[in-house]
mmCIF file of C-alpha atoms in Angstrom:
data_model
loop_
_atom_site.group_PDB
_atom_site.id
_atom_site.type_symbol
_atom_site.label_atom_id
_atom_site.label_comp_id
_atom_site.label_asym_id
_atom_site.label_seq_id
_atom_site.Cartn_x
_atom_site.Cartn_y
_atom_site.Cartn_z
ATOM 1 C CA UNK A 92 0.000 0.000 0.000
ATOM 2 C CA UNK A 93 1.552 3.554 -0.451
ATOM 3 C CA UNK A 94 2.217 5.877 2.008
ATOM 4 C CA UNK A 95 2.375 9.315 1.510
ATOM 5 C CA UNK A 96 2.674 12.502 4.467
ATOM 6 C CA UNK A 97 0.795 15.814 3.887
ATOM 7 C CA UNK A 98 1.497 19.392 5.443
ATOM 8 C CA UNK A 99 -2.026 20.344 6.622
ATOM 9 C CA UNK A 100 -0.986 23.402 8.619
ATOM 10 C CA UNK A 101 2.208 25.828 9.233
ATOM 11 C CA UNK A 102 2.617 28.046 12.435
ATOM 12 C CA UNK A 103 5.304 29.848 13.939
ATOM 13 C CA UNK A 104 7.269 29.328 17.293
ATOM 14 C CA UNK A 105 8.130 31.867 19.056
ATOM 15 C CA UNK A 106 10.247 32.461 22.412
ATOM 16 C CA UNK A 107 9.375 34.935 25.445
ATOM 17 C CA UNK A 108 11.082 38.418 24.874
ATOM 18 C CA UNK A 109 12.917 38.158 27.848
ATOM 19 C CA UNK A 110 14.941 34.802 27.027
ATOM 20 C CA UNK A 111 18.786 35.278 26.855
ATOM 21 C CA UNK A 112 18.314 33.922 23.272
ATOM 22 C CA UNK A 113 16.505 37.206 22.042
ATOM 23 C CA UNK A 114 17.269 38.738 18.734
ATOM 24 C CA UNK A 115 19.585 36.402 18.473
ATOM 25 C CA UNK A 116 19.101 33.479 15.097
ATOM 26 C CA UNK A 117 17.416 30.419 16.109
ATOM 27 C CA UNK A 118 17.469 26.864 14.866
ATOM 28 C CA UNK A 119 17.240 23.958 15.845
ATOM 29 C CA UNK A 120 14.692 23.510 17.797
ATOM 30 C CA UNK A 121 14.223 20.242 19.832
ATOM 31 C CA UNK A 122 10.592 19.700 21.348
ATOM 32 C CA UNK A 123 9.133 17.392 23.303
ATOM 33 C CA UNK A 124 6.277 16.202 25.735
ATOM 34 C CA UNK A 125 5.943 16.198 29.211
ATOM 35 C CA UNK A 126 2.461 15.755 30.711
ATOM 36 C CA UNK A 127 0.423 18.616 29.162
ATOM 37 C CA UNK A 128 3.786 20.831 28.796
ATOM 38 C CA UNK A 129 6.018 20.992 26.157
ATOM 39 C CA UNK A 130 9.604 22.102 26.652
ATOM 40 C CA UNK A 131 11.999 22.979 24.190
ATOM 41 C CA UNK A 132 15.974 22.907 23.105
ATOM 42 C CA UNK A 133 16.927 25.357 20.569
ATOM 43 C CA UNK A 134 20.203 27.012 19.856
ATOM 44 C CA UNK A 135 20.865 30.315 19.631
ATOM 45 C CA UNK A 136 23.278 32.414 17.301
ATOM 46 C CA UNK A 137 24.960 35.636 17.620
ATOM 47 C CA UNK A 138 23.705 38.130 14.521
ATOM 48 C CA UNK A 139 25.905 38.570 12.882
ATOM 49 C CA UNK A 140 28.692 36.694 14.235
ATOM 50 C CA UNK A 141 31.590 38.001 15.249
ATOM 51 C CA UNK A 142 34.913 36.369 14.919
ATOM 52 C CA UNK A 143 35.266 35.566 18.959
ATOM 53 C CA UNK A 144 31.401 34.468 19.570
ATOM 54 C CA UNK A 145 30.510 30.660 20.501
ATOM 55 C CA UNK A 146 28.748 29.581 17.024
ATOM 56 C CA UNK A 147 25.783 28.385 19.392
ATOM 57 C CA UNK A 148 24.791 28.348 23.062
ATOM 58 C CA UNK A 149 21.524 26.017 23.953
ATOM 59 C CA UNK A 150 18.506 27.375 25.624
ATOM 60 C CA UNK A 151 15.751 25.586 27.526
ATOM 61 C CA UNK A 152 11.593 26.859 27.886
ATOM 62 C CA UNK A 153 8.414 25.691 28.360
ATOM 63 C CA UNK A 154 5.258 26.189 26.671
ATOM 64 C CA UNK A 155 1.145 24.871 26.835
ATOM 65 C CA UNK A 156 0.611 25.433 23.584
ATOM 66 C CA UNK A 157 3.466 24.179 21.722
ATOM 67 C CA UNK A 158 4.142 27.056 19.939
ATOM 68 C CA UNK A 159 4.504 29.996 22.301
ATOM 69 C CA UNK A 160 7.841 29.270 24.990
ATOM 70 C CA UNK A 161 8.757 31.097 28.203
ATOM 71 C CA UNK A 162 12.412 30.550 28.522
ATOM 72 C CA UNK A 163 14.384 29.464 31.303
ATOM 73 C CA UNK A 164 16.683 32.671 32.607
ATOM 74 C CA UNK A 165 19.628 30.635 32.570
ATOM 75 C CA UNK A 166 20.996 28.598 29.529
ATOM 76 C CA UNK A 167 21.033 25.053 29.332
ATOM 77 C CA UNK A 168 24.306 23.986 27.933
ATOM 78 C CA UNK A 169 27.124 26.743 27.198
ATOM 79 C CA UNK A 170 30.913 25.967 25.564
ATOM 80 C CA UNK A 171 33.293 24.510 27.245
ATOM 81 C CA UNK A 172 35.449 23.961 29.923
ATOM 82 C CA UNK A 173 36.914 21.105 27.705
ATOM 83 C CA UNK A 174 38.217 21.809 24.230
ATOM 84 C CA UNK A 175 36.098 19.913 22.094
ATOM 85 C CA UNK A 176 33.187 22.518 22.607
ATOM 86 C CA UNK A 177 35.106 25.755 23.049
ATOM 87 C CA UNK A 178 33.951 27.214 19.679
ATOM 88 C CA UNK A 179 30.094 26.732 20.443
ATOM 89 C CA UNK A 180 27.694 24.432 21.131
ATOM 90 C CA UNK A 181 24.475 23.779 18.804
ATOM 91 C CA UNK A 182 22.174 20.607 17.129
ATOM 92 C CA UNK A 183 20.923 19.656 20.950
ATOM 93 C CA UNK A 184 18.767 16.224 20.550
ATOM 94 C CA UNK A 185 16.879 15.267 24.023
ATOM 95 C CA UNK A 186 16.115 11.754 25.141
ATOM 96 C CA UNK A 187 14.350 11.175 28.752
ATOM 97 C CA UNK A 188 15.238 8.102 30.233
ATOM 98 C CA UNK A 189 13.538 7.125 33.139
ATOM 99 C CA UNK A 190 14.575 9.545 36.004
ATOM 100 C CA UNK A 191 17.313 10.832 33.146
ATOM 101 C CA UNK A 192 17.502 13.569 30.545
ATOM 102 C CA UNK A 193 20.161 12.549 27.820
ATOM 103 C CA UNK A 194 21.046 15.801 25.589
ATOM 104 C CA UNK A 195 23.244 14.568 22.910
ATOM 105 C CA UNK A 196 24.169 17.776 21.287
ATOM 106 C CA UNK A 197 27.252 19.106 18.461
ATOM 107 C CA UNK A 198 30.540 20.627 19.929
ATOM 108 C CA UNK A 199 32.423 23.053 17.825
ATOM 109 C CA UNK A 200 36.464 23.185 19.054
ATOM 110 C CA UNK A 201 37.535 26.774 19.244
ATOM 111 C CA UNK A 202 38.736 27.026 16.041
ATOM 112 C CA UNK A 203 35.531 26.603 14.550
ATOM 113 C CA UNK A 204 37.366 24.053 12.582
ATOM 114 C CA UNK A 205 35.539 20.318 13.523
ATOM 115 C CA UNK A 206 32.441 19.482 15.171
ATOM 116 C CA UNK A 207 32.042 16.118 17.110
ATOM 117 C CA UNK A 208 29.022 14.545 19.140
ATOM 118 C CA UNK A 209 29.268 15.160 23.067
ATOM 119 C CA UNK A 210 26.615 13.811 25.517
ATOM 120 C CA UNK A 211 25.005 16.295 28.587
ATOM 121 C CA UNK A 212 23.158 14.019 31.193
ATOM 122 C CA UNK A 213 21.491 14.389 34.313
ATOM 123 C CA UNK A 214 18.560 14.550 36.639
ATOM 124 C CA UNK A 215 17.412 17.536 36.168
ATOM 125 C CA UNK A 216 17.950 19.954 32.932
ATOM 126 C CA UNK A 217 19.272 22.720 35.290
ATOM 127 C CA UNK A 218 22.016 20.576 36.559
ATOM 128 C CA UNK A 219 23.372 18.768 33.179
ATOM 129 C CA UNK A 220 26.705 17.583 33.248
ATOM 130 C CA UNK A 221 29.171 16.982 30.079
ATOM 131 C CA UNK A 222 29.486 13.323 30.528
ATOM 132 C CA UNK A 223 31.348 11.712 27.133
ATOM 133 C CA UNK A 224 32.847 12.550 23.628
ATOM 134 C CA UNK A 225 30.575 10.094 21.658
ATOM 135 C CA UNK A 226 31.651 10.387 18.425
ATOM 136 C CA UNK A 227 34.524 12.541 16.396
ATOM 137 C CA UNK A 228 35.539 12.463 12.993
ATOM 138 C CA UNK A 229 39.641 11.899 12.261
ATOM 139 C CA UNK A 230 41.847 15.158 11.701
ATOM 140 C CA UNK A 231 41.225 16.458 8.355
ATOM 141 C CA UNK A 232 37.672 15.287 8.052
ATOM 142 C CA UNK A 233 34.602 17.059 8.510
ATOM 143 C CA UNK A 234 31.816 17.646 10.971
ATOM 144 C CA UNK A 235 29.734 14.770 13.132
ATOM 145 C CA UNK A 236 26.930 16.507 13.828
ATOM 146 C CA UNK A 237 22.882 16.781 14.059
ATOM 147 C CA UNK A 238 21.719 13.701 16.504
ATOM 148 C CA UNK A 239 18.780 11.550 15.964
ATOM 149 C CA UNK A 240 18.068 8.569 18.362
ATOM 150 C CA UNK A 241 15.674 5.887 17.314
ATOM 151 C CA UNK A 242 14.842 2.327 19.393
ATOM 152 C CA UNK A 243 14.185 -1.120 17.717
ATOM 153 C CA UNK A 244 12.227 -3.031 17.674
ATOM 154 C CA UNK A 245 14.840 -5.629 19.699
ATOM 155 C CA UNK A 246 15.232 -3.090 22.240
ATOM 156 C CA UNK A 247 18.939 -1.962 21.013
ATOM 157 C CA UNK A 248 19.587 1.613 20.045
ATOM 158 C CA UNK A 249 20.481 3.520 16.651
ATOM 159 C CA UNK A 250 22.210 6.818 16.627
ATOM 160 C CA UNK A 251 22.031 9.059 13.492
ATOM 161 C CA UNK A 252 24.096 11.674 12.392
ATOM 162 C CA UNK A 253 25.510 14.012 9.680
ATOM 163 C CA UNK A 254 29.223 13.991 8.678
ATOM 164 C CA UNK A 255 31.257 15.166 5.649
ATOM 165 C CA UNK A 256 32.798 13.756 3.317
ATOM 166 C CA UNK A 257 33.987 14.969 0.003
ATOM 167 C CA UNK A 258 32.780 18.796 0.252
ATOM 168 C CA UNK A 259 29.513 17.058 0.995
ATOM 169 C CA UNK A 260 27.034 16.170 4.067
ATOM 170 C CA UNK A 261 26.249 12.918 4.665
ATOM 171 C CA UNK A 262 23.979 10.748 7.116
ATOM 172 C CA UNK A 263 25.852 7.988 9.427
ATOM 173 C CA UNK A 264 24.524 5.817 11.978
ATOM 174 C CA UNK A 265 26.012 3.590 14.792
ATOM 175 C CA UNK A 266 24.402 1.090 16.959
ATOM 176 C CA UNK A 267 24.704 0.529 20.687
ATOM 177 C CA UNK A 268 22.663 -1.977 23.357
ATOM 178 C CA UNK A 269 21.526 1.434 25.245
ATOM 179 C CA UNK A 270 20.688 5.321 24.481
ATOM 180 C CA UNK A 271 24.240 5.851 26.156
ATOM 181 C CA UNK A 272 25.874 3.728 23.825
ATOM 182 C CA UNK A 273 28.320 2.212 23.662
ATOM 183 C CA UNK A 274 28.699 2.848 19.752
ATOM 184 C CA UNK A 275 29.620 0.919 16.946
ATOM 185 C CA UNK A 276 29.317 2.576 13.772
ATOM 186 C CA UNK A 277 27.479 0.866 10.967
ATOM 187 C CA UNK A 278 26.893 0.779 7.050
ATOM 188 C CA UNK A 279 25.185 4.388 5.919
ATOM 189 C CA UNK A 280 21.047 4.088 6.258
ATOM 190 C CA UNK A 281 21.000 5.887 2.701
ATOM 191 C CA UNK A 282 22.844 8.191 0.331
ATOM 192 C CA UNK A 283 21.652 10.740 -2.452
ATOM 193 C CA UNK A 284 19.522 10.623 -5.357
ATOM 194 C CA UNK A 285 21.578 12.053 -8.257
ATOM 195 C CA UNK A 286 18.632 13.275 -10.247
ATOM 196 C CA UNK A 287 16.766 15.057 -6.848
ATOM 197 C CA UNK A 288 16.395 17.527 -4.898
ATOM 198 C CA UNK A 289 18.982 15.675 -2.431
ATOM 199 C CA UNK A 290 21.721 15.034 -4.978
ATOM 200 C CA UNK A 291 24.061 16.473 -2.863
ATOM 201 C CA UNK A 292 23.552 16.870 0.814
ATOM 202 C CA UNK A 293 21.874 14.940 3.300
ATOM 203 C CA UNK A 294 21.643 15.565 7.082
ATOM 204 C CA UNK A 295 19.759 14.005 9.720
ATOM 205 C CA UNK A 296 16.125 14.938 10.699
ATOM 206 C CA UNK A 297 13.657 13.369 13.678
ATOM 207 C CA UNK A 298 12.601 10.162 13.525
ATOM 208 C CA UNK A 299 8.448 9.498 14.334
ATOM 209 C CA UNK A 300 7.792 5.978 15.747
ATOM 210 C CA UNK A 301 4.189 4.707 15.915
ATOM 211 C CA UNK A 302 2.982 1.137 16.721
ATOM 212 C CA UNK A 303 2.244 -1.077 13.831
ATOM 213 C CA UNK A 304 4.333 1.485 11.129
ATOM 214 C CA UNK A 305 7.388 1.923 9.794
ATOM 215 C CA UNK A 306 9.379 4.256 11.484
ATOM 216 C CA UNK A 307 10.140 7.785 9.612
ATOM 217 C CA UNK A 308 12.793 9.856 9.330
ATOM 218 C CA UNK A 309 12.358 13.615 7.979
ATOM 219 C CA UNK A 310 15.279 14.420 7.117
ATOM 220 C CA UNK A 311 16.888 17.309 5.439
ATOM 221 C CA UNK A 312 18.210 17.115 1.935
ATOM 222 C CA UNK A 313 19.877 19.610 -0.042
ATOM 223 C CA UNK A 314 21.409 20.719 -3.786
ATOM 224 C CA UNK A 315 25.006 21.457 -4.427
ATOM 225 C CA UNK A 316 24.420 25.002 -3.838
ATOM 226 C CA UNK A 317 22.821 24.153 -0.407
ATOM 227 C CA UNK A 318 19.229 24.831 -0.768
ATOM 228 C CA UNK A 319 17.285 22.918 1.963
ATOM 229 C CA UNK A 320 14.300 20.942 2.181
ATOM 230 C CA UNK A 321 12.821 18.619 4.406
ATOM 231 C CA UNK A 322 11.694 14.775 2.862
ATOM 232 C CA UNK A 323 10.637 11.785 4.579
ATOM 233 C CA UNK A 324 12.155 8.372 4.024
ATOM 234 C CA UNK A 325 11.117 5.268 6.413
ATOM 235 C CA UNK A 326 12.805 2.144 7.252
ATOM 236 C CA UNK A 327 11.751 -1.719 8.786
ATOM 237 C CA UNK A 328 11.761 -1.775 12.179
ATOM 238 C CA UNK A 329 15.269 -3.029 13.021
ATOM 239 C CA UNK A 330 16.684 -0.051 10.675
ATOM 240 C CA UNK A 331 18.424 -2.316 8.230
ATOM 241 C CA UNK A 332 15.992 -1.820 5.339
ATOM 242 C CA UNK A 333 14.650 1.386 3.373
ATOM 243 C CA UNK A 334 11.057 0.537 3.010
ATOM 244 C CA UNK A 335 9.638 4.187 1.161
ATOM 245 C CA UNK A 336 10.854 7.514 0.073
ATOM 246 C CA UNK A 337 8.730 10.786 -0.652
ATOM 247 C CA UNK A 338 9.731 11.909 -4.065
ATOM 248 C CA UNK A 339 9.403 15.422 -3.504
ATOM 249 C CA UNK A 340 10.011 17.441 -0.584
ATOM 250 C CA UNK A 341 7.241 17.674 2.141
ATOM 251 C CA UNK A 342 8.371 21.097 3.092
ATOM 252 C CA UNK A 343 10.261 23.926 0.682
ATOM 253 C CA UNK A 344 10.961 27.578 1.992
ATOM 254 C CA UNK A 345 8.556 30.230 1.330
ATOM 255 C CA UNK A 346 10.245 33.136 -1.282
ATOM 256 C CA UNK A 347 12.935 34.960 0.660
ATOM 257 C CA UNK A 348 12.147 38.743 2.346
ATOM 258 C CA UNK A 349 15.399 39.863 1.469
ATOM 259 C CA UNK A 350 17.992 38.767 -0.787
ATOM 260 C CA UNK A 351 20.790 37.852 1.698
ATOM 261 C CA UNK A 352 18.103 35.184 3.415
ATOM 262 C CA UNK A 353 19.102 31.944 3.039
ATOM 263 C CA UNK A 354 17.347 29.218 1.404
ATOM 264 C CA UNK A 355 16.819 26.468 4.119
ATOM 265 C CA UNK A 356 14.127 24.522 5.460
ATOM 266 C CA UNK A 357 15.507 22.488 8.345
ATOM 267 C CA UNK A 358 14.007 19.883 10.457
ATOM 268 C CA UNK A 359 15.087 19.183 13.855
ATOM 269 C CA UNK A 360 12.159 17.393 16.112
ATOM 270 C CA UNK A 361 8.430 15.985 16.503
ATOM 271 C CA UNK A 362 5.883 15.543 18.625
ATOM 272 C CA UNK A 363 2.298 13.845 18.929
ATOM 273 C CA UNK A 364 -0.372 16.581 18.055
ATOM 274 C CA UNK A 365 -3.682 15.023 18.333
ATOM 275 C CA UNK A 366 -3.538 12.402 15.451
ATOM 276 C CA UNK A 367 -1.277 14.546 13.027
ATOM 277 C CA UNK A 368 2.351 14.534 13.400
ATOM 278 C CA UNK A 369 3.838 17.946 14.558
ATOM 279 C CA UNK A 370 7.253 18.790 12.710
ATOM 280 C CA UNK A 371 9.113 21.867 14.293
ATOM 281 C CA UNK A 372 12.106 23.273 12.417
ATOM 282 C CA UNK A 373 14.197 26.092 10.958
ATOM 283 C CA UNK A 374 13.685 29.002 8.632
ATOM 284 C CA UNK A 375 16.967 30.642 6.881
ATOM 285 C CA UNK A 376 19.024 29.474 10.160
ATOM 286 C CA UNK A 377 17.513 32.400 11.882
ATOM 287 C CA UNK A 378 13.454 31.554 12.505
ATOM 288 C CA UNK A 379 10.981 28.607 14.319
ATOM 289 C CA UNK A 380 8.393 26.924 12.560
ATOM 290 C CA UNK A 381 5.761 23.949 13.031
ATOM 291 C CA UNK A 382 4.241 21.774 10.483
ATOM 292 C CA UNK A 383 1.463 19.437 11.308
ATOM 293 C CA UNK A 384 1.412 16.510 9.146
ATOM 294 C CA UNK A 385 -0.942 13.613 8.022
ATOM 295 C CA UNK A 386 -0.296 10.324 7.558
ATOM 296 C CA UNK A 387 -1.802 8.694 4.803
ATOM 297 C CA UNK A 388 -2.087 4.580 4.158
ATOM 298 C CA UNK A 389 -2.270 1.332 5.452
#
């Protein structure tokens, strides 16, 4: 039977006035569900940038509505001590675990040179501590980046990522017995489509899990010259098979304000909103957005 996902609706997130965060670019916004609150990740970039400012700090809020967020005073994850997130910290992907929140989030060294995958844990999301380097590409290679966890249906774990290779973005995954690893990176889930609109990049987007489906990744694919969308691909349940692929994007940019505006749609997390799926992700690097999305088929 096919499958197909619709956009039914479009709204915009937005973040008290009062958050550290303010007037500052916004992406990546990782929400999810607690009770009747939803709380929210999302990084925050100086604009513009200048050359001695972290390339992301990580926020925390709260919101009843799921688009509207009163943010925490303080920040949630900041760079450093340790090298490996000197430069800025951004991409944070949030995983509750019993009486645990895991925040698996991208570490920029202070050169601003390489990116790896770091892991914040803890009771309590004001009291996170950096707890392990999870992943990091060798000298001379590019970025590991962009989180998505995903369980099996055997109970083991699969963690998703973007790297480069090539002058390109890729998607990697790794396998471990728990959400804490340890890792073992595996074969690539998928690769490009040379006659697409992802014949060039691909990065990693949330996965939506729902019993008796295939899981579902939208994820972000892009052109040589970087133009962003957002597509949906979905897998068997143990994450070892590619079971269906949208064609088209589900989600393109609206037409640019100004000319120096990026062209990026950029998907980053979902959550359950009544029986539609709600996508939240990025405008241009700079705004929030929700999509609510049908699922359509057996």
């Amino acid at each position: 039977m096919t499958i197909a996902y619709a956009v039914e609706q479009l709204d915009t997130v937005t973040i008290s006035a009062a958050s550290v965060i303010d007037g500052m670019d916004m992406m990546s916004p990782f929400v999810w569900t607690e009770g009747n609150l939803y709380r929210i990740m999302v990084r925050g970039v100086p604009h513009p940038l200048g050359p001695s400012d972290p390339t992301g700090i990580i926020a925390r809020g709260v919101s009843r509505d799921g688009l509207a967020f009163t943010m925490d005073p303080g920040l949630a994850i900041t760079p450093g001590p340790g090298a490996e997130d000197m430069g800025g910290c951004e991409d944070p992907t949030v995983l509750v675990a019993g009486d645990e929140y895991l925040v698996y989030y991208t570490g920029v060294d202070a050169a601003r040179a390489q990116g790896c995958m770091i892991l914040a844990a803890g009771p309590d999301l004001t009291a996170l501590v950096k707890e392990d380097l999870v992943l990091k590409a060798p000298p001379g290679e590019g970025n590991i980046k962009e989180a998505t966890l995903a369980q099996t249906a055997a109970g083991d774990w699969r963690l998703f990522y973007e790297y480069a290779a090539k002058g390109a973005s890729r998607i990697g995954v790794a396998g471990g017995p728990t959400p804490k690893g340890p890792w073992t990176v595996l074969p690539d889930p998928f690769g490009i489509r040379e006659d697409s609109w992802d014949n060039w990049h691909l990065s990693t987007g949330p996965i939506w899990q729902a019993a008796g489906q295939d899981p579902v990744m939208f994820y972000n694919g892009a052109t040589h010259d970087a133009r962003w969308r957002i597509g949906w691909i979905s897998f068997s349940t143990d994450f070892a098979r590619v079971t269906g692929r949208g064609l088209e994007p589900l989600l393109v940019p609206p037409p640019a304000l100004t000319r120096e505006a990026t062209d990026i749609a950029f998907a980053a997390s979902s959550v359950a909103e009544g029986d539609r799926i709600a996508l939240y992700y990025s405008l241009e690097d700079r705004m929030l957005r929700r999509a609510l999305i049908r699922r359509y088929g057996g």
